[in-house]
């Protein structure tokens, strides 16, 4: 619901309200973000006025008004607000700006062109004019149907020449309070580690300047009341529908906490000529009064319903056998055919040929960009492999790394200027990044990929991205280097858009050295993303736990791999690996030829069991029960929306002697329903399961257990 009373705006989702006003002088003031409140009371909300060592702007209509203390919706620069501005633009007249209200419009979903976005909604567009410059800023607020999220973005139109130095997507000033901030940091093989710290006075800023949202910091920031926990208390979530260099800030000042973010301004600049516009990516703002768990469910529901590709989001996922950890680069047609022969009877339905099938790609030092089948390695090309898959009722998938170029490649030899940067360049995994800010390069990569997708029956594409951008410069962007990182992302999105549109039946999985680009931008095109290169179930449980703070389980691609694990050397049972992989879009990535008959039977049973619970993974509500970062245990429970079914996976990190009285209290069930717990052979009420709980089974190091719960009618 969007309601407007005079110059007051009330945006209400199912459970939240967001209120702001244009005051008499035209300043846009933030009034409220929290649990839903009555529309008729909106006129009683007031922005505090406070002036003490804070300057008063010339247009102020009250003597105690200062932009330095007023809670704002989008902060300008140089008019006495000493906090960080939301946008900075340099023009002949300097950098100061003074944005004031100039009207509004309400209409159908307005989306940022060329960027991933919320797929449906109603949009309030609030127009601001700068009294100091010929500049118009429009703030967009979109409410998606039946959702608890507010989506914001910003567009700036220049009536005179200017250089944007910062152009954040959103900003708001929350009232002063005791807050913590939670971010998801990490590294390769250990993505999205939750880190919660008090928000002290000053600036908390998270960012990526790598040209990708990155393993190191995810494009999501939660601001939590200090008293909030997993299941209770006020939590705000701020995530970006963007996959490039980003920044999110929470700045605790004298009167409030300014939260804002968008494209990272470090190294960013954008030239606008007269009449030109710049559009910032969308941000997801959400509020939950049920703690971090509640916020995660709001995010999961929103992403599934309004961001992920509708065609694939709720459809049963391919259960892949991926050859990467089975063979690495060492494969040929016979070894691949053998793998397919083994996979089909186990119930795997898609074979994915990973890195190494193209050009002279015998290792990771060469051939990226040469997207032609290596027929020396694969006798007869892809056709015999695809035919073999089909004969066994399986589909075929192929790995690409579209954004990359190796120095040792035909593509580089033909177009040495296509790599970002100028000589000498930094290498990373011995490769360079293609300059996707240049449409002709995107066109060529599209042509190469489209040729393969047209010629062959390919139903699955894994889109990888294995290095970050270092030199933000190039032959063609001289003088406009600050635009390169964002223009690069526009190129990536253009390619993803074209491929997914023209090949709508192909299922795309995103990847970036594991989960280095796991964000809402990528999820707009790809229904799932490879969560991490770390497939050790103990480590994976933690990575999936952290990822679940801001993303749905079904978006996490999770494979069962070999033991000892290739990344950690840890030995775990096949059942353990299967259980942890069943908490996402499950698949397999190991040499099936080395399995014993018992292991094959076990995998068959795992796949049958997975298909049984898949509906829960695709549509259910996740409840995090035991935090593996804080306790010796891990447990997650997914409950169907009608609360009739639930599935729990638990893990014991280390066996603790005589630790026999640990109770696990379930969550999210219906107190009054009776549930049969299949593995325990008992039937109990939801109230008992949630309040008295169940004993954690006695287990050894790195062992898991599962409980299937079914309503008894
Ligand atoms: C990345 C991916 C892996 C695999 C390799 C291939 O690291 O995350 O899954 O595809 O590249 O080079």
XYZ file of C-alpha atoms and ligand atoms in Angstrom:
725
model
C 0.000 0.000 0.000
C 1.267 3.452 -0.897
C -0.687 6.268 0.676
C -0.038 9.971 0.378
C -1.501 12.573 2.685
C -0.436 16.065 1.702
C 3.339 15.732 1.550
C 3.484 12.647 3.775
C 4.173 9.259 2.269
C 3.320 5.958 3.903
C 4.622 2.778 2.313
C 3.273 -0.323 3.991
C 4.132 -3.963 3.380
C 2.361 -6.880 5.034
C 3.987 -6.154 8.376
C 5.979 -2.948 8.099
C 5.466 0.753 7.607
C 7.886 3.243 6.138
C 7.030 6.914 6.430
C 8.620 10.142 5.248
C 7.566 13.661 4.405
C 8.567 16.685 2.451
C 8.631 19.495 4.998
C 7.524 23.057 4.359
C 10.937 23.949 2.927
C 10.930 20.838 0.731
C 13.472 18.795 2.659
C 12.692 15.092 2.533
C 12.628 13.839 6.108
C 12.561 10.243 7.260
C 9.896 9.664 9.918
C 9.528 5.960 10.569
C 10.575 2.429 9.567
C 9.285 -0.426 11.694
C 6.233 -2.581 12.464
C 3.106 -1.582 10.566
C 1.217 1.354 12.016
C -2.205 2.828 11.268
C -2.345 5.110 8.267
C -4.594 7.599 10.086
C -1.879 8.176 12.702
C 0.786 9.117 10.192
C 0.160 12.848 10.610
C 1.298 12.575 14.246
C 4.792 11.453 13.389
C 7.244 14.301 13.585
C 10.865 14.739 12.707
C 12.804 16.053 15.676
C 14.368 19.482 15.375
C 17.600 20.132 17.133
C 20.177 22.812 16.637
C 23.274 22.868 18.720
C 26.478 23.656 16.983
C 24.732 22.580 13.799
C 24.229 25.088 10.992
C 20.830 26.180 9.748
C 20.375 26.179 5.967
C 19.124 29.454 4.431
C 15.783 27.893 3.455
C 14.986 26.442 6.877
C 11.453 27.241 7.974
C 12.047 26.722 11.672
C 14.774 28.232 13.783
C 15.965 24.921 15.172
C 16.250 23.083 11.852
C 19.572 21.780 10.658
C 20.370 19.257 7.973
C 23.051 18.061 10.332
C 20.439 16.697 12.737
C 17.335 16.233 10.589
C 16.575 12.601 9.738
C 16.741 12.503 5.955
C 15.756 10.309 3.058
C 18.652 11.188 0.773
C 21.421 13.366 2.081
C 22.961 16.199 0.135
C 26.404 17.699 0.451
C 27.694 21.021 1.630
C 24.599 22.500 3.270
C 25.575 21.873 6.842
C 25.045 18.137 7.070
C 28.413 16.875 8.276
C 27.441 13.232 8.004
C 28.244 11.336 4.861
C 26.180 12.411 1.857
C 24.228 10.036 -0.381
C 25.411 11.632 -3.599
C 28.244 13.947 -4.536
C 28.454 15.592 -7.919
C 31.156 17.943 -9.048
C 30.279 20.689 -11.498
C 31.613 24.084 -12.461
C 29.911 25.682 -9.468
C 31.521 23.292 -6.992
C 30.163 20.293 -5.147
C 27.430 21.676 -2.874
C 23.931 20.425 -3.474
C 20.548 21.259 -2.013
C 17.881 18.791 -3.051
C 14.279 19.785 -2.452
C 10.944 18.216 -3.068
C 9.385 18.785 -6.483
C 6.474 16.349 -6.591
C 5.706 12.688 -6.870
C 4.113 10.052 -9.084
C 2.728 6.627 -8.342
C 2.593 3.986 -11.025
C 3.532 0.552 -12.234
C 6.855 -0.987 -11.268
C 9.655 1.372 -12.380
C 12.889 -0.554 -12.815
C 16.473 0.580 -13.376
C 17.221 -0.107 -17.022
C 19.991 -2.617 -17.688
C 20.119 -3.750 -14.076
C 18.550 -6.695 -12.264
C 15.398 -5.642 -10.442
C 12.244 -6.558 -8.608
C 9.946 -8.138 -11.186
C 6.598 -6.654 -10.169
C 5.318 -3.898 -7.948
C 3.929 -0.444 -7.497
C 6.382 2.432 -7.478
C 6.339 5.781 -5.780
C 8.691 8.196 -7.525
C 9.638 11.250 -5.482
C 11.230 14.039 -7.440
C 13.826 16.373 -5.999
C 15.396 19.422 -7.605
C 18.670 20.946 -6.647
C 18.352 24.636 -5.889
C 22.083 25.141 -6.446
C 22.497 23.252 -9.708
C 20.497 22.131 -12.692
C 20.122 18.628 -11.365
C 17.060 16.453 -10.715
C 17.107 13.399 -8.496
C 14.296 10.881 -8.411
C 13.974 8.487 -5.514
C 12.059 5.318 -6.354
C 10.253 3.266 -3.731
C 8.758 -0.013 -4.936
C 6.483 -2.352 -3.036
C 6.267 -5.819 -4.535
C 2.925 -7.593 -4.198
C 2.407 -9.616 -1.039
C 5.856 -8.878 0.273
C 7.525 -7.406 3.307
C 10.278 -5.583 1.545
C 10.774 -2.060 0.296
C 12.913 -1.749 -2.809
C 14.640 1.561 -3.428
C 16.739 3.058 -6.153
C 17.764 6.467 -7.406
C 18.124 8.242 -10.721
C 19.929 11.476 -11.327
C 19.419 13.690 -14.351
C 21.893 16.405 -15.210
C 20.728 19.682 -16.701
C 24.355 20.792 -16.788
C 27.631 18.941 -17.161
C 28.766 17.224 -14.012
C 30.822 14.382 -12.636
C 29.181 12.024 -10.204
C 31.569 11.069 -7.427
C 29.058 9.167 -5.330
C 25.573 8.028 -6.310
C 24.141 5.763 -3.660
C 20.921 3.877 -4.241
C 19.262 4.652 -0.933
C 19.725 6.374 2.376
C 17.716 6.774 5.557
C 18.344 7.992 9.088
C 17.139 5.628 11.807
C 16.539 7.065 15.276
C 19.409 6.937 17.701
C 19.501 3.705 19.692
C 21.622 0.775 20.776
C 22.353 -1.127 17.599
C 24.580 -3.916 16.434
C 25.642 -4.479 12.860
C 25.877 -7.871 11.244
C 27.816 -8.447 8.065
C 28.825 -11.530 6.124
C 32.558 -11.494 5.516
C 34.790 -14.308 4.307
C 37.389 -15.539 1.879
C 37.731 -18.174 -0.824
C 36.615 -21.533 0.681
C 35.016 -19.733 3.657
C 32.332 -17.383 2.410
C 29.682 -15.473 4.374
C 30.826 -15.780 7.959
C 28.365 -13.838 10.118
C 30.062 -11.165 12.205
C 27.989 -9.178 14.686
C 29.484 -6.251 16.546
C 28.093 -3.247 18.391
C 27.672 -0.216 16.168
C 29.745 2.312 17.993
C 29.754 5.991 17.185
C 31.343 6.725 13.858
C 31.224 4.877 10.607
C 30.782 1.175 9.941
C 31.378 0.625 6.265
C 31.494 -2.648 4.385
C 32.530 -2.752 0.779
C 34.037 -4.536 -2.148
C 36.307 -2.777 -4.589
C 37.070 -5.955 -6.551
C 34.637 -5.491 -9.434
C 32.541 -8.313 -7.933
C 30.450 -8.469 -4.808
C 33.150 -10.850 -3.540
C 33.929 -13.704 -1.149
C 35.429 -11.171 1.218
C 32.290 -9.162 1.984
C 28.730 -9.851 0.922
C 26.446 -7.049 -0.305
C 24.231 -7.304 2.777
C 24.212 -5.473 6.095
C 21.839 -5.990 9.009
C 21.300 -3.347 11.657
C 19.893 -4.999 14.775
C 18.684 -3.578 18.018
C 21.237 -4.607 20.572
C 18.627 -6.721 22.381
C 17.545 -8.556 19.220
C 18.470 -12.173 18.686
C 17.812 -14.971 16.250
C 14.100 -15.161 17.115
C 13.144 -11.863 18.661
C 13.717 -8.158 18.416
C 13.959 -5.513 15.735
C 16.244 -6.143 12.814
C 16.702 -4.167 9.605
C 18.233 -5.743 6.529
C 19.878 -3.816 3.696
C 20.918 -5.809 0.642
C 21.853 -4.718 -2.838
C 20.547 -6.140 -6.092
C 24.011 -5.633 -7.480
C 27.025 -7.841 -8.145
C 29.878 -5.378 -8.574
C 31.943 -3.162 -6.280
C 29.563 -1.957 -3.598
C 29.498 -0.098 -0.302
C 27.053 -0.202 2.592
C 27.399 2.203 5.496
C 25.893 2.576 8.941
C 26.993 5.841 10.496
C 26.104 6.471 14.101
C 26.068 10.209 14.706
C 24.822 12.551 17.393
C 21.107 12.068 16.710
C 20.632 9.048 14.482
C 22.084 6.229 12.421
C 22.414 6.887 8.729
C 22.242 3.709 6.688
C 22.967 3.971 2.997
C 24.694 2.281 0.148
C 25.012 1.366 -3.479
C 27.888 1.360 -5.935
C 31.210 1.765 -4.156
C 32.333 5.361 -4.529
C 35.984 4.396 -4.105
C 37.411 4.822 -7.586
C 33.950 5.614 -8.984
C 33.108 8.623 -11.076
C 30.620 9.120 -13.859
C 30.450 11.919 -16.401
C 27.006 13.241 -17.203
C 26.421 15.613 -20.103
C 23.427 17.906 -20.256
C 20.217 15.839 -20.343
C 21.963 12.593 -19.423
C 20.855 10.293 -16.624
C 22.504 7.867 -14.254
C 20.546 5.091 -12.591
C 21.764 3.400 -9.436
C 21.031 -0.274 -8.695
C 18.164 -1.339 -6.448
C 18.459 -2.030 -2.741
C 16.289 -4.296 -0.611
C 15.176 -2.763 2.690
C 13.411 -5.040 5.124
C 12.350 -4.945 8.733
C 11.505 -7.828 11.046
C 10.388 -7.822 14.648
C 11.235 -11.541 14.897
C 14.968 -11.216 14.976
C 17.498 -12.293 12.420
C 15.577 -15.498 11.723
C 12.475 -13.511 10.814
C 14.478 -11.165 8.624
C 16.081 -14.097 6.771
C 12.648 -15.541 6.027
C 11.449 -12.150 4.717
C 14.491 -11.996 2.452
C 14.078 -15.599 1.273
C 10.394 -15.089 0.463
C 11.077 -11.864 -1.375
C 13.995 -13.194 -3.416
C 12.081 -16.311 -4.416
C 8.892 -14.475 -5.324
C 10.321 -11.372 -6.945
C 13.949 -11.758 -7.988
C 14.850 -15.327 -8.959
C 13.883 -16.448 -12.487
C 10.193 -17.424 -12.210
C 10.543 -20.294 -14.664
C 13.044 -22.164 -12.514
C 12.635 -20.897 -8.983
C 10.160 -23.487 -7.745
C 10.820 -26.257 -10.251
C 12.636 -29.429 -9.146
C 16.332 -28.773 -9.555
C 18.689 -30.761 -11.736
C 20.630 -33.265 -9.659
C 23.971 -32.933 -11.322
C 27.087 -34.990 -11.511
C 29.838 -32.434 -12.096
C 33.207 -33.776 -13.210
C 35.425 -31.054 -11.651
C 36.486 -32.775 -8.442
C 36.204 -36.155 -10.198
C 38.729 -35.403 -12.931
C 39.898 -31.781 -12.762
C 41.522 -31.166 -16.174
C 42.425 -34.799 -16.693
C 39.605 -36.261 -18.771
C 38.803 -37.525 -22.237
C 35.690 -38.852 -23.901
C 35.929 -42.422 -22.545
C 36.439 -41.272 -18.947
C 33.490 -38.868 -19.220
C 31.271 -41.567 -20.722
C 32.182 -43.853 -17.821
C 31.176 -41.194 -15.329
C 27.822 -40.785 -17.090
C 27.326 -44.570 -17.090
C 27.808 -44.583 -13.342
C 25.658 -41.525 -12.691
C 22.479 -42.469 -14.527
C 21.477 -45.542 -12.497
C 22.084 -43.618 -9.273
C 19.360 -41.099 -10.143
C 21.515 -38.142 -11.167
C 19.812 -36.439 -14.076
C 22.312 -33.923 -15.484
C 25.947 -34.343 -16.350
C 27.917 -31.076 -16.149
C 31.190 -30.885 -18.025
C 33.309 -28.446 -16.054
C 36.482 -26.535 -16.950
C 38.860 -27.939 -19.581
C 36.671 -28.867 -22.580
C 37.643 -25.966 -24.850
C 40.620 -24.597 -26.798
C 43.998 -25.728 -25.488
C 42.781 -25.697 -21.886
C 44.946 -28.451 -20.414
C 45.410 -26.496 -17.164
C 44.386 -23.149 -15.745
C 47.098 -21.174 -17.520
C 45.487 -20.915 -20.932
C 42.616 -20.788 -23.408
C 39.954 -18.783 -21.583
C 37.975 -17.063 -24.302
C 38.507 -19.866 -26.833
C 35.016 -21.273 -26.509
C 35.500 -23.993 -29.116
C 35.348 -27.671 -28.280
C 38.755 -29.313 -27.994
C 38.225 -32.295 -30.274
C 41.686 -33.680 -29.573
C 40.769 -34.134 -25.954
C 37.148 -34.972 -26.624
C 37.160 -37.205 -29.685
C 34.114 -36.403 -31.780
C 33.446 -33.250 -29.769
C 30.476 -32.833 -27.457
C 28.009 -34.786 -29.564
C 28.932 -38.312 -28.395
C 28.806 -37.141 -24.778
C 25.413 -35.509 -25.181
C 24.102 -38.547 -27.052
C 25.383 -40.758 -24.260
C 23.581 -38.620 -21.683
C 20.357 -38.789 -23.674
C 20.534 -42.554 -24.066
C 20.689 -42.772 -20.307
C 17.884 -40.287 -19.760
C 20.223 -37.539 -18.617
C 20.664 -33.922 -19.624
C 23.907 -32.174 -20.429
C 25.471 -29.062 -18.904
C 28.574 -27.045 -19.742
C 30.959 -24.763 -17.814
C 31.914 -21.315 -19.089
C 33.898 -18.453 -17.716
C 32.526 -15.819 -20.093
C 34.169 -12.734 -18.585
C 37.741 -13.994 -18.791
C 40.647 -14.179 -21.202
C 43.965 -15.988 -20.883
C 47.094 -14.385 -22.241
C 47.802 -17.735 -23.877
C 44.619 -17.873 -25.940
C 43.661 -17.314 -29.554
C 41.285 -14.627 -28.354
C 44.090 -12.659 -26.696
C 46.407 -13.135 -29.656
C 43.691 -11.691 -31.890
C 42.598 -8.938 -29.477
C 45.277 -8.094 -26.927
C 43.423 -4.873 -26.106
C 40.296 -6.743 -25.004
C 41.689 -7.416 -21.535
C 40.997 -4.777 -18.906
C 44.064 -2.719 -18.021
C 47.224 -1.902 -19.875
C 50.587 -3.682 -19.777
C 51.998 -4.710 -17.364
C 48.845 -6.159 -15.771
C 48.353 -8.085 -12.538
C 47.634 -11.725 -13.101
C 45.323 -13.759 -10.966
C 44.885 -17.485 -11.661
C 47.033 -16.591 -14.677
C 44.157 -14.837 -16.424
C 42.811 -11.408 -17.252
C 39.327 -9.956 -17.221
C 37.648 -9.071 -20.502
C 36.570 -5.478 -20.813
C 32.833 -6.031 -20.686
C 32.297 -2.269 -20.599
C 32.771 -2.542 -24.380
C 29.614 -3.832 -26.075
C 31.529 -5.313 -29.025
C 33.341 -7.659 -26.637
C 30.113 -8.725 -24.957
C 28.644 -9.310 -28.435
C 31.526 -11.561 -29.418
C 31.284 -13.648 -26.256
C 27.538 -13.874 -26.707
C 28.052 -15.091 -30.278
C 30.508 -17.778 -29.150
C 28.288 -19.025 -26.349
C 25.078 -18.780 -28.342
C 26.649 -20.819 -31.154
C 27.297 -23.671 -28.719
C 23.900 -23.403 -27.052
C 22.264 -23.490 -30.482
C 24.327 -26.302 -31.956
C 24.170 -28.622 -28.966
C 21.432 -29.795 -26.692
C 22.728 -28.020 -23.598
C 20.240 -27.691 -20.774
C 22.500 -26.320 -18.034
C 25.230 -23.708 -17.940
C 27.614 -23.084 -15.074
C 28.815 -19.484 -15.360
C 32.057 -19.029 -13.466
C 34.193 -15.954 -12.691
C 37.590 -16.673 -11.226
C 39.395 -13.410 -10.669
C 38.803 -9.837 -9.641
C 39.525 -6.658 -11.522
C 42.746 -4.903 -10.595
C 43.563 -2.209 -13.138
C 40.438 -0.157 -13.668
C 41.664 1.328 -16.900
C 41.954 0.518 -20.566
C 42.583 1.896 -24.028
C 38.980 2.746 -24.646
C 38.018 4.336 -21.352
C 40.782 6.900 -21.025
C 39.581 9.791 -18.912
C 36.545 7.801 -17.791
C 38.298 5.133 -15.714
C 35.904 5.753 -12.827
C 33.058 4.386 -14.938
C 34.714 1.121 -15.812
C 33.691 -1.032 -12.839
C 30.002 -0.230 -13.220
C 30.044 -0.325 -17.015
C 31.676 -3.752 -16.699
C 28.743 -4.928 -14.551
C 26.276 -3.527 -17.081
C 28.063 -5.644 -19.690
C 27.845 -8.760 -17.501
C 24.147 -8.173 -16.926
C 23.568 -7.516 -20.638
C 25.151 -10.854 -21.514
C 23.253 -12.711 -18.793
C 20.002 -11.062 -19.891
C 20.526 -11.938 -23.545
C 21.501 -15.530 -22.895
C 18.728 -16.248 -20.409
C 16.144 -14.572 -22.647
C 17.190 -16.290 -25.845
C 17.736 -19.676 -24.215
C 14.894 -19.701 -21.688
C 14.983 -23.445 -21.120
C 18.630 -23.494 -20.129
C 19.168 -23.656 -16.383
C 21.998 -21.316 -15.336
C 24.083 -21.725 -12.226
C 26.243 -18.811 -11.096
C 29.712 -19.300 -9.647
C 32.776 -17.265 -8.824
C 35.597 -19.394 -7.474
C 32.849 -20.935 -5.377
C 30.589 -18.324 -3.790
C 32.458 -15.140 -4.675
C 29.469 -13.502 -6.341
C 26.538 -14.715 -4.322
C 24.163 -11.769 -4.457
C 20.647 -10.758 -5.401
C 21.911 -9.338 -8.710
C 23.212 -12.676 -9.924
C 20.157 -14.477 -8.554
C 17.973 -12.439 -10.880
C 19.453 -14.414 -13.780
C 20.638 -17.613 -12.121
C 18.269 -19.578 -9.873
C 21.179 -21.007 -7.947
C 24.817 -20.206 -7.257
C 27.682 -22.524 -6.388
C 27.951 -21.714 -2.703
C 31.628 -22.413 -2.127
C 34.526 -24.418 -3.491
C 34.721 -25.861 0.011
C 32.608 -29.023 0.009
C 33.785 -30.378 3.359
C 30.432 -30.892 5.138
C 31.613 -29.415 8.430
C 32.858 -26.247 6.734
C 29.942 -26.255 4.306
C 27.392 -26.343 7.127
C 28.883 -23.083 8.376
C 29.009 -21.502 4.923
C 25.399 -22.461 4.202
C 24.385 -21.192 7.646
C 25.930 -17.776 6.962
C 24.513 -17.658 3.436
C 21.022 -18.329 4.804
C 21.034 -14.972 6.616
C 20.246 -13.226 3.361
C 19.486 -15.866 0.710
C 17.053 -18.766 0.271
C 18.241 -22.345 0.647
C 17.172 -23.199 -2.889
C 19.664 -20.633 -4.215
C 22.562 -22.556 -2.679
C 24.113 -25.169 -4.906
C 25.502 -27.898 -2.637
C 27.452 -30.951 -3.779
C 28.404 -34.220 -2.191
C 32.118 -34.686 -2.839
C 34.807 -37.258 -1.992
C 36.228 -38.184 1.396
C 38.902 -37.280 2.407
C 37.744 -33.874 1.292
C 39.920 -32.213 -1.368
C 39.982 -28.856 0.400
C 40.428 -29.858 4.031
C 41.568 -33.488 3.983
C 38.849 -34.251 6.540
C 37.200 -37.654 6.409
C 33.444 -37.787 6.758
C 30.787 -40.395 6.105
C 28.839 -40.307 2.846
C 25.647 -39.877 4.851
C 27.058 -36.717 6.462
C 28.007 -35.239 3.113
C 24.546 -36.091 1.762
C 22.732 -34.559 4.719
C 24.522 -31.227 4.496
C 24.130 -31.095 0.701
C 20.405 -31.799 1.107
C 20.015 -28.331 2.691
C 20.194 -26.679 -0.715
C 20.061 -27.583 -4.392
C 21.847 -30.895 -4.083
C 24.279 -32.466 -6.537
C 27.378 -34.658 -6.780
C 30.973 -33.933 -7.638
C 33.211 -36.966 -7.137
C 34.627 -39.882 -9.070
C 31.687 -42.262 -9.147
C 33.886 -45.004 -10.634
C 35.597 -45.316 -7.256
C 32.416 -45.958 -5.274
C 31.658 -49.297 -3.641
C 28.340 -51.017 -4.286
C 27.134 -50.018 -0.808
C 28.006 -46.407 -1.474
C 26.094 -46.521 -4.752
C 23.044 -47.857 -2.956
C 23.397 -45.124 -0.384
C 23.545 -42.429 -3.045
C 20.426 -43.834 -4.694
C 18.652 -43.594 -1.348
C 19.978 -40.053 -0.803
C 18.584 -38.892 -4.127
C 15.196 -40.509 -3.439
C 15.117 -38.853 -0.016
C 16.145 -35.521 -1.514
C 13.319 -35.565 -4.024
C 10.961 -36.250 -1.136
C 12.041 -33.129 0.779
C 12.856 -30.929 -2.212
C 9.556 -29.070 -2.053
C 10.511 -27.913 1.441
C 13.895 -26.683 0.254
C 12.290 -24.820 -2.668
C 9.392 -23.225 -0.816
C 9.748 -23.725 2.931
C 10.675 -21.460 5.833
C 14.118 -21.929 7.321
C 14.652 -21.872 11.080
C 18.231 -21.825 12.333
C 18.421 -23.830 15.543
C 22.045 -24.436 16.572
C 24.716 -21.979 15.520
C 27.858 -23.853 14.400
C 29.954 -20.731 15.002
C 28.851 -20.466 18.615
C 28.109 -24.022 19.706
C 29.349 -27.555 19.224
C 26.302 -28.263 17.084
C 24.697 -27.263 13.852
C 20.982 -27.663 13.236
C 18.641 -26.206 10.661
C 14.947 -26.924 10.298
C 12.871 -26.182 7.232
C 9.109 -26.028 7.694
C 6.464 -26.044 4.966
C 4.364 -22.878 4.690
C 1.274 -24.773 5.903
C 3.338 -26.153 8.822
C 2.360 -29.711 7.913
C 5.873 -30.971 7.183
C 9.354 -30.231 8.374
C 12.873 -31.497 7.789
C 15.785 -31.107 10.169
C 19.484 -31.709 9.679
C 21.815 -31.594 12.667
C 25.549 -32.070 13.077
C 27.844 -32.618 16.035
C 31.214 -30.974 15.578
C 33.060 -32.971 18.230
C 31.961 -35.760 20.465
C 31.770 -34.432 24.010
C 31.864 -37.232 26.622
C 28.784 -37.514 28.850
C 27.056 -34.601 27.134
C 23.784 -36.522 26.990
C 21.192 -34.006 28.049
C 21.216 -31.463 25.271
C 17.755 -30.590 24.104
C 17.023 -29.137 20.763
C 13.917 -26.990 20.781
C 12.319 -26.873 17.346
C 10.801 -23.713 15.906
C 8.185 -22.630 13.422
C 5.778 -25.528 13.979
C 2.092 -25.234 14.807
C 1.711 -25.580 18.589
C -1.534 -27.495 18.203
C -0.660 -29.846 15.409
C 0.662 -33.315 16.157
C 3.792 -34.360 14.295
C 5.182 -37.800 13.691
C 8.996 -37.771 13.854
C 9.852 -40.545 11.434
C 13.356 -41.425 12.634
C 12.318 -41.517 16.303
C 8.985 -43.252 15.747
C 7.207 -40.814 18.058
C 4.293 -38.425 17.702
C 4.274 -35.174 19.653
C 2.501 -31.853 19.567
C 4.211 -28.859 18.045
C 4.117 -27.241 21.498
C 6.109 -30.108 23.014
C 8.593 -30.165 20.150
C 9.121 -26.421 20.390
C 9.181 -25.992 24.173
C 10.428 -29.280 25.647
C 12.395 -30.134 22.525
C 14.088 -33.399 21.634
C 17.355 -34.815 22.882
C 20.275 -34.318 20.533
C 21.363 -37.826 19.594
C 24.653 -39.202 20.867
C 27.159 -38.723 18.086
C 30.810 -38.819 17.217
C 32.901 -36.132 15.533
C 31.346 -34.637 12.405
C 28.309 -36.874 12.441
C 24.870 -35.758 11.336
C 21.297 -36.761 11.981
C 18.014 -35.995 10.247
C 14.432 -35.856 11.423
C 11.464 -35.854 9.075
C 8.315 -34.462 10.667
C 4.856 -35.050 9.261
C 1.546 -33.769 10.583
C -0.683 -36.534 11.906
C -4.279 -35.828 10.932
C 36.110 -22.486 -9.882
C 34.795 -23.141 -9.513
C 34.960 -24.638 -9.480
C 35.457 -25.125 -10.817
C 36.750 -24.424 -11.184
C 37.172 -24.769 -12.598
O 37.035 -22.574 -8.877
O 34.323 -22.660 -8.300
O 33.746 -25.256 -9.154
O 34.462 -24.904 -11.793
O 36.614 -23.020 -11.100
O 38.318 -24.117 -12.966
